[in-house]
Amino acid sequence: MNSFFYTHKAQYYETDQMGIVHHSNYIRWFEEARVDFFEKIGCSYKDIEDMGIISPVLEVQAKYHSMVHFNDTVKIGTFIESFNGIKLTMHYSITDAQTGELRTDGISRHCFMSKNGKLLSLKRSYPDFYEKLIQQM
């Protein structure tokens, strides 16, 4: 299993009145890390969409372990937890960039569809893209 890391510095607008990152932003960070993951394996979201593939989110889960504050830098480790050619589960682990302390972890589940809403088997319809994902497991 290949894990990639994405770095994010918490911005002021991401925080609440107490200077703590609002819980909704962690889901956005998952997406930033997922987009970065796909770029690093050589198949950006733009490439995927240009092929006529969409990948809607089916489910997102996050478990909050400790707070991130304004100006903290975090590393987001991202890897494929499971993939069957149609559905993909990504795992995320957000840690403090300096201390390595776990802040949040979670998953997002996706499927692959054509732009007209039909489920796609990447193995059959897009074997090169399928292989890039399989190589990361």
GROMACS .gro file of C-alpha atoms in nm:
model
  137
    1MET     CA    1   0.000   0.000   0.000
    2ASN     CA    2   0.144   0.334  -0.105
    3SER     CA    3   0.079   0.636   0.114
    4PHE     CA    4   0.128   0.992  -0.005
    5PHE     CA    5   0.156   1.301   0.210
    6TYR     CA    6   0.003   1.641   0.157
    7THR     CA    7   0.088   1.943   0.373
    8HIS     CA    8  -0.164   2.208   0.478
    9LYS     CA    9  -0.125   2.518   0.694
   10ALA     CA   10  -0.441   2.603   0.888
   11GLN     CA   11  -0.578   2.937   0.775
   12TYR     CA   12  -0.752   3.195   0.989
   13TYR     CA   13  -1.078   3.166   0.793
   14GLU     CA   14  -1.087   2.791   0.874
   15THR     CA   15  -1.112   2.857   1.247
   16ASP     CA   16  -1.397   2.933   1.484
   17GLN     CA   17  -1.413   3.203   1.748
   18MET     CA   18  -1.177   3.003   1.971
   19GLY     CA   19  -0.904   2.981   1.704
   20ILE     CA   20  -0.970   2.610   1.652
   21VAL     CA   21  -1.018   2.470   1.303
   22HIS     CA   22  -1.390   2.410   1.244
   23HIS     CA   23  -1.473   2.041   1.202
   24SER     CA   24  -1.610   2.085   0.848
   25ASN     CA   25  -1.269   2.187   0.718
   26TYR     CA   26  -1.115   1.845   0.782
   27ILE     CA   27  -1.344   1.704   0.512
   28ARG     CA   28  -1.217   1.972   0.273
   29TRP     CA   29  -0.861   1.875   0.365
   30PHE     CA   30  -0.943   1.512   0.285
   31GLU     CA   31  -1.047   1.629  -0.062
   32GLU     CA   32  -0.733   1.840  -0.107
   33ALA     CA   33  -0.521   1.539  -0.013
   34ARG     CA   34  -0.720   1.308  -0.245
   35VAL     CA   35  -0.675   1.547  -0.539
   36ASP     CA   36  -0.302   1.562  -0.460
   37PHE     CA   37  -0.289   1.178  -0.437
   38PHE     CA   38  -0.436   1.142  -0.787
   39GLU     CA   39  -0.192   1.400  -0.926
   40LYS     CA   40   0.101   1.212  -0.771
   41ILE     CA   41  -0.003   0.883  -0.933
   42GLY     CA   42  -0.021   1.056  -1.271
   43CYS     CA   43  -0.395   1.088  -1.317
   44SER     CA   44  -0.525   1.426  -1.206
   45TYR     CA   45  -0.892   1.495  -1.147
   46LYS     CA   46  -0.885   1.708  -1.465
   47ASP     CA   47  -0.752   1.406  -1.657
   48ILE     CA   48  -1.022   1.186  -1.505
   49GLU     CA   49  -1.299   1.431  -1.592
   50ASP     CA   50  -1.156   1.478  -1.944
   51MET     CA   51  -1.194   1.098  -1.987
   52GLY     CA   52  -1.563   1.139  -1.904
   53ILE     CA   53  -1.540   0.990  -1.555
   54ILE     CA   54  -1.697   1.138  -1.244
   55SER     CA   55  -1.635   1.015  -0.893
   56PRO     CA   56  -1.910   1.116  -0.651
   57VAL     CA   57  -1.865   1.087  -0.276
   58LEU     CA   58  -2.080   0.811  -0.127
   59GLU     CA   59  -1.973   0.850   0.235
   60VAL     CA   60  -1.730   1.044   0.453
   61GLN     CA   61  -1.628   0.965   0.810
   62ALA     CA   62  -1.394   1.154   1.039
   63LYS     CA   63  -1.274   1.085   1.390
   64TYR     CA   64  -1.134   1.387   1.571
   65HIS     CA   65  -0.852   1.308   1.813
   66SER     CA   66  -0.707   1.649   1.895
   67MET     CA   67  -0.752   2.008   1.780
   68VAL     CA   68  -0.575   2.195   1.504
   69HIS     CA   69  -0.534   2.568   1.564
   70PHE     CA   70  -0.479   2.864   1.333
   71ASN     CA   71  -0.130   2.861   1.180
   72ASP     CA   72  -0.062   2.494   1.266
   73THR     CA   73   0.081   2.288   0.982
   74VAL     CA   74  -0.050   1.937   0.932
   75LYS     CA   75   0.052   1.644   0.714
   76ILE     CA   76  -0.225   1.440   0.560
   77GLY     CA   77  -0.131   1.083   0.479
   78THR     CA   78  -0.355   0.935   0.211
   79PHE     CA   79  -0.380   0.580   0.083
   80ILE     CA   80  -0.625   0.347  -0.086
   81GLU     CA   81  -0.800   0.135   0.175
   82SER     CA   82  -1.000  -0.067  -0.078
   83PHE     CA   83  -1.076  -0.066  -0.451
   84ASN     CA   84  -1.277  -0.311  -0.659
   85GLY     CA   85  -1.275  -0.137  -0.997
   86ILE     CA   86  -1.606   0.041  -0.933
   87LYS     CA   87  -1.586   0.164  -0.573
   88LEU     CA   88  -1.290   0.321  -0.397
   89THR     CA   89  -1.227   0.386  -0.027
   90MET     CA   90  -0.955   0.634   0.064
   91HIS     CA   91  -0.807   0.661   0.414
   92TYR     CA   92  -0.671   0.985   0.560
   93SER     CA   93  -0.453   1.046   0.863
   94ILE     CA   94  -0.399   1.408   0.967
   95THR     CA   95  -0.098   1.460   1.194
   96ASP     CA   96   0.077   1.764   1.334
   97ALA     CA   97   0.371   1.833   1.101
   98GLN     CA   98   0.608   1.910   1.391
   99THR     CA   99   0.512   1.660   1.660
  100GLY     CA  100   0.352   1.381   1.455
  101GLU     CA  101   0.053   1.381   1.693
  102LEU     CA  102  -0.259   1.236   1.533
  103ARG     CA  103  -0.524   1.506   1.494
  104THR     CA  104  -0.790   1.340   1.279
  105ASP     CA  105  -0.834   1.030   1.070
  106GLY     CA  106  -1.109   0.915   0.842
  107ILE     CA  107  -1.224   0.772   0.514
  108SER     CA  108  -1.413   0.871   0.205
  109ARG     CA  109  -1.594   0.627  -0.023
  110HIS     CA  110  -1.646   0.695  -0.393
  111CYS     CA  111  -1.772   0.526  -0.703
  112PHE     CA  112  -1.683   0.580  -1.067
  113MET     CA  113  -1.953   0.682  -1.312
  114SER     CA  114  -1.988   0.812  -1.663
  115LYS     CA  115  -2.105   1.171  -1.698
  116ASN     CA  116  -2.453   1.038  -1.778
  117GLY     CA  117  -2.470   0.868  -1.438
  118LYS     CA  118  -2.397   0.504  -1.523
  119LEU     CA  119  -2.161   0.305  -1.299
  120LEU     CA  120  -1.827   0.228  -1.462
  121SER     CA  121  -1.601  -0.069  -1.426
  122LEU     CA  122  -1.260   0.093  -1.462
  123LYS     CA  123  -1.100  -0.245  -1.532
  124ARG     CA  124  -1.316  -0.286  -1.842
  125SER     CA  125  -1.365   0.075  -1.955
  126TYR     CA  126  -1.040   0.245  -1.848
  127PRO     CA  127  -0.777  -0.025  -1.788
  128ASP     CA  128  -0.482   0.218  -1.771
  129PHE     CA  129  -0.649   0.421  -1.496
  130TYR     CA  130  -0.753   0.098  -1.320
  131GLU     CA  131  -0.390  -0.023  -1.319
  132LYS     CA  132  -0.265   0.306  -1.173
  133LEU     CA  133  -0.504   0.260  -0.880
  134ILE     CA  134  -0.427  -0.112  -0.834
  135GLN     CA  135  -0.053  -0.034  -0.824
  136GLN     CA  136  -0.113   0.185  -0.518
  137MET     CA  137  -0.259  -0.097  -0.308
   0.00000   0.00000   0.00000
